[in-house]
Amino acid sequence: DVKVTQSSRYLVKRTGEKVFLECVQDMDHENMFWYRQDPGLGLRLIYFSYDVKMKEKGDIPEGYSVSREKKERFSLILESASTNQTSMYLCANGPGQGAMTDTQYFGPGTRLTVL
Amino acid sequence: TQLLEQSPQFLSIQEGENLTVYCNSSSVFSSLQWYRQEPGEGPVLLVTVVTGGEVKKLKRLTFQFGDARKDSSLHITAAQPGDTGLYLCAGAASGTYKYIFGTGTRLKVLA
């Protein structure tokens, strides 16, 4: 059974704190993604990675950075958390065979609240 | 910027009714996917459509990709409470690994 694990299901942080969200996959997939999900806005891509140490900005990268030191692990970093980063964060991965038909496998999400 | 608009945003129906969810864009996509997300879980892929005009069936669910590959629909026949969830469409942006997700349709089927 394929597995995508996110480090926390719920997280509460204070404004200005540095926040790490971690995602681990056991599918040996090339591509990994970080999205945030907000009501009425769907999923918006923050960053994605198509190989170890490779990353590309998505549609809303401001205030975030990422790290991919190993193939199975993709971390999202909020350098200085702000209240407008309160959201559901979803990690996903895909085999990298081509965007046209790739399935994305999602983790269960981390609901982050920034006070 | 490519956008995908879904309608309706919310839908509450009785068990046994039929429904259709729409996913529209002014942009052309290489392919389009539909996902269902249940509370507390990540989205799970239902189907991928690639060819303009393509129709795919998954039990009581029928998916169609528009001829011009700018829109798609999901039709559910005889809805059941187990169909309750958030339905998301996602379009593959040409030449990249990026997916553009729609705004979502939250469906509730009452027993």
PDB file of C-alpha atoms in Angstrom:
ATOM      1  CA  ASP A   1       0.000   0.000   0.000  1.00  0.00           C
ATOM      2  CA  VAL A   2       1.463   3.352  -1.050  1.00  0.00           C
ATOM      3  CA  LYS A   3       2.146   5.814   1.698  1.00  0.00           C
ATOM      4  CA  VAL A   4       2.625   9.568   1.915  1.00  0.00           C
ATOM      5  CA  THR A   5       3.323  10.753   5.432  1.00  0.00           C
ATOM      6  CA  GLN A   6       3.149  14.304   6.704  1.00  0.00           C
ATOM      7  CA  SER A   7       4.883  15.084   9.976  1.00  0.00           C
ATOM      8  CA  SER A   8       1.864  16.560  11.776  1.00  0.00           C
ATOM      9  CA  ARG A   9      -1.908  16.556  11.273  1.00  0.00           C
ATOM     10  CA  TYR A  10      -2.425  19.711  13.335  1.00  0.00           C
ATOM     11  CA  LEU A  11       0.044  22.447  14.216  1.00  0.00           C
ATOM     12  CA  VAL A  12      -0.336  25.723  16.107  1.00  0.00           C
ATOM     13  CA  LYS A  13       2.442  28.299  15.877  1.00  0.00           C
ATOM     14  CA  ARG A  14       2.946  31.932  16.795  1.00  0.00           C
ATOM     15  CA  THR A  15       3.573  34.801  14.406  1.00  0.00           C
ATOM     16  CA  GLY A  16       7.266  35.083  13.561  1.00  0.00           C
ATOM     17  CA  GLU A  17       8.142  31.477  14.362  1.00  0.00           C
ATOM     18  CA  LYS A  18      10.046  29.325  11.868  1.00  0.00           C
ATOM     19  CA  VAL A  19       7.906  26.355  10.868  1.00  0.00           C
ATOM     20  CA  PHE A  20       8.976  23.087   9.256  1.00  0.00           C
ATOM     21  CA  LEU A  21       6.484  20.798   7.521  1.00  0.00           C
ATOM     22  CA  GLU A  22       7.879  17.480   6.408  1.00  0.00           C
ATOM     23  CA  CYS A  23       6.626  14.999   3.832  1.00  0.00           C
ATOM     24  CA  VAL A  24       7.921  11.491   3.267  1.00  0.00           C
ATOM     25  CA  GLN A  25       6.926   9.112   0.448  1.00  0.00           C
ATOM     26  CA  ASP A  26       7.735   5.450   0.011  1.00  0.00           C
ATOM     27  CA  MET A  27       6.918   5.245  -3.702  1.00  0.00           C
ATOM     28  CA  ASP A  28      10.347   6.164  -5.123  1.00  0.00           C
ATOM     29  CA  HIS A  29       8.680   8.939  -7.146  1.00  0.00           C
ATOM     30  CA  GLU A  30      10.622  11.717  -8.835  1.00  0.00           C
ATOM     31  CA  ASN A  31       8.176  14.595  -8.391  1.00  0.00           C
ATOM     32  CA  MET A  32       7.025  16.072  -5.125  1.00  0.00           C
ATOM     33  CA  PHE A  33       4.702  19.020  -4.533  1.00  0.00           C
ATOM     34  CA  TRP A  34       3.537  21.303  -1.748  1.00  0.00           C
ATOM     35  CA  TYR A  35       0.075  22.877  -1.967  1.00  0.00           C
ATOM     36  CA  ARG A  36      -2.034  24.955   0.342  1.00  0.00           C
ATOM     37  CA  GLN A  37      -5.794  24.503   0.385  1.00  0.00           C
ATOM     38  CA  ASP A  38      -8.170  27.293   1.345  1.00  0.00           C
ATOM     39  CA  PRO A  39     -11.997  27.306   1.090  1.00  0.00           C
ATOM     40  CA  GLY A  40     -13.208  28.575  -2.269  1.00  0.00           C
ATOM     41  CA  LEU A  41      -9.689  28.737  -3.692  1.00  0.00           C
ATOM     42  CA  GLY A  42      -8.986  25.058  -4.286  1.00  0.00           C
ATOM     43  CA  LEU A  43      -5.384  23.868  -4.106  1.00  0.00           C
ATOM     44  CA  ARG A  44      -2.631  26.328  -4.943  1.00  0.00           C
ATOM     45  CA  LEU A  45       0.881  25.158  -5.745  1.00  0.00           C
ATOM     46  CA  ILE A  46       3.600  26.585  -3.510  1.00  0.00           C
ATOM     47  CA  TYR A  47       6.697  24.713  -4.723  1.00  0.00           C
ATOM     48  CA  PHE A  48       7.530  21.524  -6.529  1.00  0.00           C
ATOM     49  CA  SER A  49      10.616  19.400  -6.969  1.00  0.00           C
ATOM     50  CA  TYR A  50      11.377  17.098  -9.895  1.00  0.00           C
ATOM     51  CA  ASP A  51      14.618  15.675  -8.513  1.00  0.00           C
ATOM     52  CA  VAL A  52      16.805  15.711  -5.432  1.00  0.00           C
ATOM     53  CA  LYS A  53      18.096  19.230  -4.727  1.00  0.00           C
ATOM     54  CA  MET A  54      15.984  20.583  -7.619  1.00  0.00           C
ATOM     55  CA  LYS A  55      13.042  22.873  -6.978  1.00  0.00           C
ATOM     56  CA  GLU A  56      10.800  25.262  -8.842  1.00  0.00           C
ATOM     57  CA  LYS A  57       8.458  27.947  -7.621  1.00  0.00           C
ATOM     58  CA  GLY A  58       4.767  27.362  -7.956  1.00  0.00           C
ATOM     59  CA  ASP A  59       2.067  29.995  -8.050  1.00  0.00           C
ATOM     60  CA  ILE A  60       2.389  31.309  -4.471  1.00  0.00           C
ATOM     61  CA  PRO A  61       5.994  30.823  -3.243  1.00  0.00           C
ATOM     62  CA  GLU A  62       6.276  34.088  -1.280  1.00  0.00           C
ATOM     63  CA  GLY A  63       7.019  33.476   2.401  1.00  0.00           C
ATOM     64  CA  TYR A  64       7.966  29.829   1.822  1.00  0.00           C
ATOM     65  CA  SER A  65      11.070  27.837   0.997  1.00  0.00           C
ATOM     66  CA  VAL A  66      11.658  24.118   0.430  1.00  0.00           C
ATOM     67  CA  SER A  67      14.341  21.524   0.829  1.00  0.00           C
ATOM     68  CA  ARG A  68      14.815  18.174  -0.887  1.00  0.00           C
ATOM     69  CA  GLU A  69      18.031  16.527   0.252  1.00  0.00           C
ATOM     70  CA  LYS A  70      16.779  12.960  -0.253  1.00  0.00           C
ATOM     71  CA  LYS A  71      14.429  11.575  -2.901  1.00  0.00           C
ATOM     72  CA  GLU A  72      11.799  10.453  -0.412  1.00  0.00           C
ATOM     73  CA  ARG A  73      11.669  13.633   1.699  1.00  0.00           C
ATOM     74  CA  PHE A  74      10.384  17.107   0.791  1.00  0.00           C
ATOM     75  CA  SER A  75      10.225  19.813   3.432  1.00  0.00           C
ATOM     76  CA  LEU A  76       8.284  23.075   3.395  1.00  0.00           C
ATOM     77  CA  ILE A  77       9.691  25.905   5.510  1.00  0.00           C
ATOM     78  CA  LEU A  78       7.898  29.011   6.662  1.00  0.00           C
ATOM     79  CA  GLU A  79      10.778  31.331   7.539  1.00  0.00           C
ATOM     80  CA  SER A  80       8.658  33.667   9.670  1.00  0.00           C
ATOM     81  CA  ALA A  81       5.093  32.493  10.050  1.00  0.00           C
ATOM     82  CA  SER A  82       2.303  34.998   9.556  1.00  0.00           C
ATOM     83  CA  THR A  83      -1.433  34.762  10.233  1.00  0.00           C
ATOM     84  CA  ASN A  84      -2.219  34.703   6.498  1.00  0.00           C
ATOM     85  CA  GLN A  85      -0.339  31.421   6.286  1.00  0.00           C
ATOM     86  CA  THR A  86      -2.997  29.719   8.377  1.00  0.00           C
ATOM     87  CA  SER A  87      -4.189  26.984   6.037  1.00  0.00           C
ATOM     88  CA  MET A  88      -4.300  23.283   5.187  1.00  0.00           C
ATOM     89  CA  TYR A  89      -0.991  22.182   3.666  1.00  0.00           C
ATOM     90  CA  LEU A  90      -0.976  19.160   1.371  1.00  0.00           C
ATOM     91  CA  CYS A  91       2.041  17.275   0.127  1.00  0.00           C
ATOM     92  CA  ALA A  92       1.824  15.193  -3.055  1.00  0.00           C
ATOM     93  CA  ASN A  93       4.099  13.126  -5.235  1.00  0.00           C
ATOM     94  CA  GLY A  94       4.010  11.675  -8.726  1.00  0.00           C
ATOM     95  CA  PRO A  95       6.125   9.296 -10.803  1.00  0.00           C
ATOM     96  CA  GLY A  96       7.395  11.991 -13.153  1.00  0.00           C
ATOM     97  CA  GLN A  97       6.449  10.188 -16.342  1.00  0.00           C
ATOM     98  CA  GLY A  98       4.882  13.297 -17.761  1.00  0.00           C
ATOM     99  CA  ALA A  99       2.328  15.751 -16.488  1.00  0.00           C
ATOM    100  CA  MET A 100      -0.296  14.636 -18.990  1.00  0.00           C
ATOM    101  CA  THR A 101      -1.216  11.456 -17.203  1.00  0.00           C
ATOM    102  CA  ASP A 102       0.685  11.464 -13.930  1.00  0.00           C
ATOM    103  CA  THR A 103      -1.320  10.560 -10.863  1.00  0.00           C
ATOM    104  CA  GLN A 104      -0.597  12.673  -7.841  1.00  0.00           C
ATOM    105  CA  TYR A 105      -0.653  10.855  -4.491  1.00  0.00           C
ATOM    106  CA  PHE A 106      -1.527  13.096  -1.598  1.00  0.00           C
ATOM    107  CA  GLY A 107      -0.735  12.967   2.073  1.00  0.00           C
ATOM    108  CA  PRO A 108      -3.471  13.544   4.683  1.00  0.00           C
ATOM    109  CA  GLY A 109      -2.565  17.210   5.138  1.00  0.00           C
ATOM    110  CA  THR A 110      -1.343  19.409   7.969  1.00  0.00           C
ATOM    111  CA  ARG A 111      -3.737  22.010   9.318  1.00  0.00           C
ATOM    112  CA  LEU A 112      -1.548  24.910  10.417  1.00  0.00           C
ATOM    113  CA  THR A 113      -2.870  27.718  12.576  1.00  0.00           C
ATOM    114  CA  VAL A 114      -0.702  30.803  13.089  1.00  0.00           C
ATOM    115  CA  LEU A 115      -1.732  32.933  16.056  1.00  0.00           C
TER     116      LEU A 115
ATOM    117  CA  THR B   1      -2.510  32.659 -15.445  1.00  0.00           C
ATOM    118  CA  GLN B   2      -4.557  29.538 -16.103  1.00  0.00           C
ATOM    119  CA  LEU B   3      -7.661  29.215 -13.930  1.00  0.00           C
ATOM    120  CA  LEU B   4     -10.236  26.487 -13.466  1.00  0.00           C
ATOM    121  CA  GLU B   5     -13.679  27.477 -12.218  1.00  0.00           C
ATOM    122  CA  GLN B   6     -15.967  24.812 -10.811  1.00  0.00           C
ATOM    123  CA  SER B   7     -19.712  25.031 -10.418  1.00  0.00           C
ATOM    124  CA  PRO B   8     -21.672  24.700  -8.326  1.00  0.00           C
ATOM    125  CA  GLN B   9     -19.531  25.443  -5.283  1.00  0.00           C
ATOM    126  CA  PHE B  10     -21.915  23.568  -2.960  1.00  0.00           C
ATOM    127  CA  LEU B  11     -24.509  20.904  -3.690  1.00  0.00           C
ATOM    128  CA  SER B  12     -26.817  19.107  -1.281  1.00  0.00           C
ATOM    129  CA  ILE B  13     -29.079  16.437  -2.766  1.00  0.00           C
ATOM    130  CA  GLN B  14     -31.139  13.428  -1.752  1.00  0.00           C
ATOM    131  CA  GLU B  15     -29.952   9.876  -2.277  1.00  0.00           C
ATOM    132  CA  GLY B  16     -30.948   8.604  -5.713  1.00  0.00           C
ATOM    133  CA  GLU B  17     -30.826  11.976  -7.485  1.00  0.00           C
ATOM    134  CA  ASN B  18     -28.567  12.741 -10.431  1.00  0.00           C
ATOM    135  CA  LEU B  19     -26.134  15.648 -10.551  1.00  0.00           C
ATOM    136  CA  THR B  20     -23.543  17.280 -12.763  1.00  0.00           C
ATOM    137  CA  VAL B  21     -20.466  19.250 -11.723  1.00  0.00           C
ATOM    138  CA  TYR B  22     -18.721  21.546 -14.182  1.00  0.00           C
ATOM    139  CA  CYS B  23     -15.096  22.587 -14.549  1.00  0.00           C
ATOM    140  CA  ASN B  24     -14.429  25.484 -16.932  1.00  0.00           C
ATOM    141  CA  SER B  25     -11.451  27.447 -18.162  1.00  0.00           C
ATOM    142  CA  SER B  26     -10.525  29.828 -20.956  1.00  0.00           C
ATOM    143  CA  SER B  27      -7.230  27.938 -21.325  1.00  0.00           C
ATOM    144  CA  VAL B  28      -6.448  24.698 -23.102  1.00  0.00           C
ATOM    145  CA  PHE B  29      -5.101  21.819 -21.006  1.00  0.00           C
ATOM    146  CA  SER B  30      -3.063  18.784 -22.070  1.00  0.00           C
ATOM    147  CA  SER B  31      -5.184  16.609 -19.812  1.00  0.00           C
ATOM    148  CA  LEU B  32      -7.675  16.962 -17.025  1.00  0.00           C
ATOM    149  CA  GLN B  33      -8.093  14.975 -13.839  1.00  0.00           C
ATOM    150  CA  TRP B  34     -10.855  14.626 -11.285  1.00  0.00           C
ATOM    151  CA  TYR B  35     -10.127  13.989  -7.613  1.00  0.00           C
ATOM    152  CA  ARG B  36     -12.365  13.339  -4.610  1.00  0.00           C
ATOM    153  CA  GLN B  37     -11.351  14.444  -1.144  1.00  0.00           C
ATOM    154  CA  GLU B  38     -12.999  13.185   2.035  1.00  0.00           C
ATOM    155  CA  PRO B  39     -12.750  15.002   5.383  1.00  0.00           C
ATOM    156  CA  GLY B  40      -9.346  14.612   7.022  1.00  0.00           C
ATOM    157  CA  GLU B  41      -7.783  13.062   3.931  1.00  0.00           C
ATOM    158  CA  GLY B  42      -5.891  14.190   0.865  1.00  0.00           C
ATOM    159  CA  PRO B  43      -7.490  14.123  -2.603  1.00  0.00           C
ATOM    160  CA  VAL B  44      -7.624  10.777  -4.402  1.00  0.00           C
ATOM    161  CA  LEU B  45      -7.544  10.506  -8.188  1.00  0.00           C
ATOM    162  CA  LEU B  46     -10.764   9.309  -9.850  1.00  0.00           C
ATOM    163  CA  VAL B  47      -9.950   9.664 -13.538  1.00  0.00           C
ATOM    164  CA  THR B  48      -7.690  11.286 -16.149  1.00  0.00           C
ATOM    165  CA  VAL B  49      -9.036  12.413 -19.538  1.00  0.00           C
ATOM    166  CA  VAL B  50      -6.626  13.291 -22.323  1.00  0.00           C
ATOM    167  CA  THR B  51      -8.420  13.547 -25.659  1.00  0.00           C
ATOM    168  CA  GLY B  52     -10.911  16.271 -26.568  1.00  0.00           C
ATOM    169  CA  GLY B  53     -14.450  14.842 -26.450  1.00  0.00           C
ATOM    170  CA  GLU B  54     -13.326  11.831 -24.408  1.00  0.00           C
ATOM    171  CA  VAL B  55     -15.892  10.192 -22.140  1.00  0.00           C
ATOM    172  CA  LYS B  56     -14.935   7.862 -19.296  1.00  0.00           C
ATOM    173  CA  LYS B  57     -17.191   5.948 -16.955  1.00  0.00           C
ATOM    174  CA  LEU B  58     -16.402   4.781 -13.453  1.00  0.00           C
ATOM    175  CA  LYS B  59     -19.437   2.873 -12.181  1.00  0.00           C
ATOM    176  CA  ARG B  60     -22.087   5.600 -11.625  1.00  0.00           C
ATOM    177  CA  LEU B  61     -19.687   8.441 -12.470  1.00  0.00           C
ATOM    178  CA  THR B  62     -19.328   9.732 -16.040  1.00  0.00           C
ATOM    179  CA  PHE B  63     -16.534  12.135 -16.951  1.00  0.00           C
ATOM    180  CA  GLN B  64     -16.327  14.154 -20.145  1.00  0.00           C
ATOM    181  CA  PHE B  65     -13.531  16.305 -21.555  1.00  0.00           C
ATOM    182  CA  GLY B  66     -14.690  19.159 -23.767  1.00  0.00           C
ATOM    183  CA  ASP B  67     -13.927  19.040 -27.469  1.00  0.00           C
ATOM    184  CA  ALA B  68     -11.635  22.057 -27.175  1.00  0.00           C
ATOM    185  CA  ARG B  69      -9.981  20.679 -24.001  1.00  0.00           C
ATOM    186  CA  LYS B  70     -10.980  23.773 -22.014  1.00  0.00           C
ATOM    187  CA  ASP B  71     -13.702  22.259 -19.867  1.00  0.00           C
ATOM    188  CA  SER B  72     -14.931  19.058 -18.286  1.00  0.00           C
ATOM    189  CA  SER B  73     -17.964  17.681 -16.510  1.00  0.00           C
ATOM    190  CA  LEU B  74     -18.633  15.002 -13.921  1.00  0.00           C
ATOM    191  CA  HIS B  75     -22.071  13.406 -13.870  1.00  0.00           C
ATOM    192  CA  ILE B  76     -23.179  11.169 -11.017  1.00  0.00           C
ATOM    193  CA  THR B  77     -26.190   8.912 -11.524  1.00  0.00           C
ATOM    194  CA  ALA B  78     -28.288   7.838  -8.541  1.00  0.00           C
ATOM    195  CA  ALA B  79     -26.078   9.517  -5.962  1.00  0.00           C
ATOM    196  CA  GLN B  80     -25.366   7.694  -2.707  1.00  0.00           C
ATOM    197  CA  PRO B  81     -24.226   8.993   0.701  1.00  0.00           C
ATOM    198  CA  GLY B  82     -20.809   7.473  -0.006  1.00  0.00           C
ATOM    199  CA  ASP B  83     -20.395   9.994  -2.843  1.00  0.00           C
ATOM    200  CA  THR B  84     -20.250  12.817  -0.300  1.00  0.00           C
ATOM    201  CA  GLY B  85     -17.004  14.765  -0.507  1.00  0.00           C
ATOM    202  CA  LEU B  86     -15.110  17.572  -2.168  1.00  0.00           C
ATOM    203  CA  TYR B  87     -14.657  17.099  -5.916  1.00  0.00           C
ATOM    204  CA  LEU B  88     -11.689  18.792  -7.532  1.00  0.00           C
ATOM    205  CA  CYS B  89     -10.713  19.069 -11.164  1.00  0.00           C
ATOM    206  CA  ALA B  90      -7.069  19.603 -12.096  1.00  0.00           C
ATOM    207  CA  GLY B  91      -5.613  20.557 -15.462  1.00  0.00           C
ATOM    208  CA  ALA B  92      -2.106  19.762 -16.594  1.00  0.00           C
ATOM    209  CA  ALA B  93      -0.342  22.897 -17.808  1.00  0.00           C
ATOM    210  CA  SER B  94       1.385  22.288 -21.136  1.00  0.00           C
ATOM    211  CA  GLY B  95       5.081  21.478 -21.000  1.00  0.00           C
ATOM    212  CA  THR B  96       5.449  21.448 -17.210  1.00  0.00           C
ATOM    213  CA  TYR B  97       4.882  19.184 -14.240  1.00  0.00           C
ATOM    214  CA  LYS B  98       2.421  21.698 -12.850  1.00  0.00           C
ATOM    215  CA  TYR B  99      -1.247  21.084 -12.206  1.00  0.00           C
ATOM    216  CA  ILE B 100      -3.841  23.821 -11.910  1.00  0.00           C
ATOM    217  CA  PHE B 101      -6.607  22.858  -9.484  1.00  0.00           C
ATOM    218  CA  GLY B 102     -10.176  24.023  -9.664  1.00  0.00           C
ATOM    219  CA  THR B 103     -11.996  25.787  -6.858  1.00  0.00           C
ATOM    220  CA  GLY B 104     -13.813  22.613  -5.779  1.00  0.00           C
ATOM    221  CA  THR B 105     -17.417  21.419  -5.465  1.00  0.00           C
ATOM    222  CA  ARG B 106     -18.562  20.246  -2.056  1.00  0.00           C
ATOM    223  CA  LEU B 107     -21.216  17.543  -2.448  1.00  0.00           C
ATOM    224  CA  LYS B 108     -23.435  16.232   0.309  1.00  0.00           C
ATOM    225  CA  VAL B 109     -25.769  13.326  -0.402  1.00  0.00           C
ATOM    226  CA  LEU B 110     -28.486  12.854   2.192  1.00  0.00           C
ATOM    227  CA  ALA B 111     -29.855   9.401   2.991  1.00  0.00           C
TER     228      ALA B 111
END
